[in-house]
Amino acid sequence: GDSVTQMEGPVTLSEEAFLTINCTYTATGYPSLFWYVQYPGEGLQLLLKATKADDKGSNKGFEATYRKETTSFHLEKGSVQVSDSAVYFCALEDSSYKLIFGSGTRLLVRP
Amino acid sequence: ETGVTQSPTHLIKTRGQQVTLRCSSQSGHNTVSWYQQALGQGPQFIFQYYREEENGRGNFPPRFSGLQFPNYSSELNVNALELDDSALYLCASSMGQGAGTQYFGPGTRLTVL
């Protein structure tokens, strides 16, 4: 079945460092891909999405490009802030319109 | 525009009891999906409702059931609670089947003792 694999955390960075969180997927066809963020004690917030190959999703300085050749959707940000500390989830929408999530990657940004 | 809301925020039950969780979808959305998020894990799909009909179900036993009402709000019912049901239960709403992004509510934290 469809699945999503994320790099394990925690990822610890200093403020203004470059961030990459790897995400790869296995799916039948070409699903829509998403990044959600979860702050402590809260639900999930949509960060960005891409619906077809080579699409680039972006929001709040975060970017991810839908790579069909490598079945990847890596999340990047050029300069992280302390306020970016959270858990990040990569997800795909399968053919039944349900979201399949990775296990999440915790990001800790230190001042 | 009102976002997705869920109630209650927190709930404590004992094993064997029954629980009902509630979700109000975002204005204009007719599809509601429920997810279970165990501590330290990614959310797992429970089921989805589209225009009051169940439209897909994940790998959860029948004691997990749901409803969607004409105003597109929804309930998740869990009977015969087990300790492993302790989790954050998330509701997400969207416009149509696969036609839009799923937007999540803040969740209900269920603790089963």
CSV table of C-alpha atoms in Angstrom, one decimal:
chain,number,residue,atom,x,y,z
A,1,GLY,CA,0.0,0.0,0.0
A,2,ASP,CA,0.9,3.7,-0.1
A,3,SER,CA,3.4,4.9,2.5
A,4,VAL,CA,5.4,7.9,3.5
A,5,THR,CA,8.9,7.8,5.1
A,6,GLN,CA,10.5,10.7,6.9
A,7,MET,CA,13.9,11.2,8.3
A,8,GLU,CA,13.9,10.6,12.0
A,9,GLY,CA,14.4,13.4,14.5
A,10,PRO,CA,15.0,15.3,16.5
A,11,VAL,CA,16.7,17.7,14.2
A,12,THR,CA,18.5,20.4,16.2
A,13,LEU,CA,19.7,23.6,14.6
A,14,SER,CA,20.9,27.0,15.5
A,15,GLU,CA,18.8,30.0,14.5
A,16,GLU,CA,19.4,31.1,10.9
A,17,ALA,CA,20.7,27.7,9.9
A,18,PHE,CA,19.5,25.9,6.7
A,19,LEU,CA,16.9,23.2,7.2
A,20,THR,CA,16.2,20.1,5.2
A,21,ILE,CA,13.8,17.4,6.3
A,22,ASN,CA,13.7,14.4,3.9
A,23,CYS,CA,10.5,12.8,2.8
A,24,THR,CA,10.0,10.0,0.3
A,25,TYR,CA,6.8,8.2,-0.7
A,26,THR,CA,5.5,5.0,-2.2
A,27,ALA,CA,2.2,5.3,-4.1
A,28,THR,CA,0.2,4.1,-7.0
A,29,GLY,CA,-0.1,7.0,-9.4
A,30,TYR,CA,0.7,10.6,-8.6
A,31,PRO,CA,-0.8,11.6,-5.3
A,32,SER,CA,-1.0,15.1,-4.0
A,33,LEU,CA,1.7,15.7,-1.4
A,34,PHE,CA,1.6,17.8,1.8
A,35,TRP,CA,3.6,19.1,4.7
A,36,TYR,CA,1.8,19.8,7.9
A,37,VAL,CA,3.2,21.3,11.1
A,38,GLN,CA,2.2,20.6,14.7
A,39,TYR,CA,3.1,22.9,17.5
A,40,PRO,CA,3.1,21.6,21.0
A,41,GLY,CA,-0.4,20.8,22.3
A,42,GLU,CA,-2.1,21.7,19.0
A,43,GLY,CA,-3.6,20.1,15.9
A,44,LEU,CA,-2.1,20.0,12.5
A,45,GLN,CA,-1.7,23.1,10.3
A,46,LEU,CA,-1.2,22.9,6.6
A,47,LEU,CA,2.2,24.3,5.7
A,48,LEU,CA,2.3,23.7,2.0
A,49,LYS,CA,1.2,21.3,-0.8
A,50,ALA,CA,2.0,20.2,-4.3
A,51,THR,CA,-0.5,18.4,-6.6
A,52,LYS,CA,1.7,17.3,-9.5
A,53,ALA,CA,5.2,16.5,-10.5
A,54,ASP,CA,7.7,19.4,-10.5
A,55,ASP,CA,5.2,21.6,-8.6
A,56,LYS,CA,6.9,23.7,-5.8
A,57,GLY,CA,4.9,24.4,-2.7
A,58,SER,CA,5.9,27.3,-0.6
A,59,ASN,CA,4.8,29.2,2.5
A,60,LYS,CA,6.4,31.2,5.3
A,61,GLY,CA,9.9,30.7,3.8
A,62,PHE,CA,9.4,26.9,3.6
A,63,GLU,CA,9.6,25.2,0.2
A,64,ALA,CA,9.2,21.6,-1.1
A,65,THR,CA,9.3,20.3,-4.7
A,66,TYR,CA,7.4,17.3,-5.9
A,67,ARG,CA,10.0,15.0,-7.5
A,68,LYS,CA,8.5,12.2,-9.4
A,69,GLU,CA,11.8,10.6,-10.4
A,70,THR,CA,13.0,10.2,-6.9
A,71,THR,CA,9.5,10.0,-5.3
A,72,SER,CA,10.5,12.7,-2.8
A,73,PHE,CA,9.1,15.9,-1.3
A,74,HIS,CA,11.8,17.3,0.9
A,75,LEU,CA,11.1,20.3,3.1
A,76,GLU,CA,13.6,23.2,3.1
A,77,LYS,CA,14.0,26.6,4.7
A,78,GLY,CA,16.9,28.9,4.2
A,79,SER,CA,17.0,30.4,7.7
A,80,VAL,CA,15.1,28.9,10.6
A,81,GLN,CA,13.8,30.7,13.6
A,82,VAL,CA,13.2,29.6,17.1
A,83,SER,CA,9.5,29.9,16.4
A,84,ASP,CA,9.8,27.1,13.8
A,85,SER,CA,10.4,24.6,16.5
A,86,ALA,CA,7.6,22.0,16.0
A,87,VAL,CA,6.9,18.6,14.6
A,88,TYR,CA,6.7,18.4,10.8
A,89,PHE,CA,4.6,15.7,9.0
A,90,CYS,CA,4.9,14.8,5.4
A,91,ALA,CA,1.7,13.3,3.9
A,92,LEU,CA,0.2,12.0,0.7
A,93,GLU,CA,-3.5,11.9,-0.3
A,94,ASP,CA,-4.2,8.4,-1.7
A,95,SER,CA,-6.7,7.4,-4.3
A,96,SER,CA,-9.5,7.1,-1.6
A,97,TYR,CA,-8.9,10.7,-0.6
A,98,LYS,CA,-7.4,9.8,2.8
A,99,LEU,CA,-4.2,11.3,4.0
A,100,ILE,CA,-1.3,8.9,4.8
A,101,PHE,CA,1.3,10.5,7.1
A,102,GLY,CA,4.9,9.9,7.9
A,103,SER,CA,5.9,9.4,11.5
A,104,GLY,CA,6.9,13.1,11.9
A,105,THR,CA,10.2,14.9,12.4
A,106,ARG,CA,10.7,17.0,15.5
A,107,LEU,CA,12.7,20.3,14.8
A,108,LEU,CA,14.3,22.2,17.7
A,109,VAL,CA,15.8,25.5,16.9
A,110,ARG,CA,18.1,27.1,19.5
A,111,PRO,CA,18.8,30.8,19.8
B,1,GLU,CA,-14.7,32.2,8.0
B,2,THR,CA,-14.9,29.8,10.9
B,3,GLY,CA,-12.2,27.0,11.1
B,4,VAL,CA,-12.6,23.4,12.2
B,5,THR,CA,-13.6,23.1,15.9
B,6,GLN,CA,-13.7,20.1,18.1
B,7,SER,CA,-15.1,19.3,21.5
B,8,PRO,CA,-14.3,18.5,24.2
B,9,THR,CA,-10.6,19.5,24.4
B,10,HIS,CA,-9.7,16.8,26.9
B,11,LEU,CA,-11.5,13.7,28.1
B,12,ILE,CA,-10.7,11.1,30.7
B,13,LYS,CA,-12.6,7.7,30.6
B,14,THR,CA,-12.1,4.3,32.1
B,15,ARG,CA,-11.7,1.1,30.2
B,16,GLY,CA,-15.0,-0.3,28.9
B,17,GLN,CA,-16.8,3.0,28.7
B,18,GLN,CA,-18.1,4.7,25.6
B,19,VAL,CA,-17.2,8.2,24.3
B,20,THR,CA,-18.5,10.6,21.8
B,21,LEU,CA,-16.3,13.3,20.2
B,22,ARG,CA,-17.7,16.1,18.1
B,23,CYS,CA,-16.4,18.1,15.2
B,24,SER,CA,-17.8,21.2,13.4
B,25,SER,CA,-16.4,21.5,9.9
B,26,GLN,CA,-15.1,24.7,8.2
B,27,SER,CA,-17.8,26.8,6.6
B,28,GLY,CA,-18.6,25.5,3.1
B,29,HIS,CA,-16.9,22.1,3.6
B,30,ASN,CA,-19.0,18.9,3.1
B,31,THR,CA,-16.4,16.2,3.9
B,32,VAL,CA,-15.1,15.3,7.3
B,33,SER,CA,-12.3,12.8,8.1
B,34,TRP,CA,-11.2,11.5,11.5
B,35,TYR,CA,-7.7,10.5,12.4
B,36,GLN,CA,-6.2,9.0,15.6
B,37,GLN,CA,-2.7,10.2,16.6
B,38,ALA,CA,-1.0,8.1,19.3
B,39,LEU,CA,1.8,9.8,21.2
B,40,GLY,CA,4.9,10.3,19.1
B,41,GLN,CA,3.3,9.0,15.9
B,42,GLY,CA,1.7,10.3,12.8
B,43,PRO,CA,-2.0,10.5,12.5
B,44,GLN,CA,-3.8,7.3,11.3
B,45,PHE,CA,-7.0,7.5,9.2
B,46,ILE,CA,-10.1,6.2,10.9
B,47,PHE,CA,-12.9,7.1,8.4
B,48,GLN,CA,-14.3,9.8,6.2
B,49,TYR,CA,-17.9,11.1,5.7
B,50,TYR,CA,-19.0,12.8,2.5
B,51,ARG,CA,-22.5,14.3,2.5
B,52,GLU,CA,-23.6,12.2,5.4
B,53,GLU,CA,-22.4,8.9,4.0
B,54,GLU,CA,-19.3,6.9,5.1
B,55,ASN,CA,-16.8,7.2,2.3
B,56,GLY,CA,-13.9,5.0,3.3
B,57,ARG,CA,-12.6,3.5,6.4
B,58,GLY,CA,-9.1,2.7,7.8
B,59,ASN,CA,-8.0,-0.3,9.8
B,60,PHE,CA,-10.1,0.3,12.9
B,61,PRO,CA,-12.5,-2.1,14.5
B,62,PRO,CA,-16.3,-1.6,14.3
B,63,ARG,CA,-16.5,-0.2,17.8
B,64,PHE,CA,-15.2,3.0,16.1
B,65,SER,CA,-18.3,4.5,14.5
B,66,GLY,CA,-19.3,7.9,13.2
B,67,LEU,CA,-22.0,10.1,11.9
B,68,GLN,CA,-22.3,13.2,9.8
B,69,PHE,CA,-25.2,15.5,10.1
B,70,PRO,CA,-27.0,17.6,7.5
B,71,ASN,CA,-25.0,20.7,8.5
B,72,TYR,CA,-21.9,18.6,7.9
B,73,SER,CA,-20.8,18.5,11.5
B,74,SER,CA,-19.7,15.0,12.7
B,75,GLU,CA,-19.4,12.7,15.6
B,76,LEU,CA,-16.9,9.9,16.4
B,77,ASN,CA,-18.1,7.3,18.8
B,78,VAL,CA,-15.9,4.7,20.4
B,79,ASN,CA,-17.5,1.8,22.4
B,80,ALA,CA,-15.8,-0.5,24.9
B,81,LEU,CA,-12.8,1.7,25.3
B,82,GLU,CA,-9.4,0.1,25.6
B,83,LEU,CA,-6.2,1.5,27.1
B,84,ASP,CA,-4.7,1.7,23.6
B,85,ASP,CA,-7.5,4.1,22.5
B,86,SER,CA,-5.7,6.8,24.5
B,87,ALA,CA,-4.6,9.3,21.8
B,88,LEU,CA,-5.3,12.7,20.2
B,89,TYR,CA,-8.3,12.5,17.9
B,90,LEU,CA,-8.2,14.9,15.0
B,91,CYS,CA,-11.0,15.9,12.7
B,92,ALA,CA,-10.3,17.4,9.3
B,93,SER,CA,-12.7,19.0,6.8
B,94,SER,CA,-12.5,19.6,3.1
B,95,MET,CA,-14.6,20.6,0.2
B,96,GLY,CA,-15.6,17.5,-1.7
B,97,GLN,CA,-13.8,14.2,-2.3
B,98,GLY,CA,-10.3,14.9,-3.3
B,99,ALA,CA,-11.2,18.4,-4.4
B,100,GLY,CA,-9.5,20.3,-1.7
B,101,THR,CA,-7.0,20.3,1.1
B,102,GLN,CA,-8.0,18.8,4.4
B,103,TYR,CA,-7.9,21.4,7.3
B,104,PHE,CA,-7.6,20.1,10.8
B,105,GLY,CA,-9.1,21.0,14.1
B,106,PRO,CA,-7.2,21.3,17.3
B,107,GLY,CA,-8.0,17.8,18.4
B,108,THR,CA,-9.5,16.0,21.4
B,109,ARG,CA,-7.1,14.4,23.8
B,110,LEU,CA,-8.6,11.2,25.1
B,111,THR,CA,-7.1,9.4,28.1
B,112,VAL,CA,-8.3,5.9,28.9
B,113,LEU,CA,-7.5,4.7,32.4
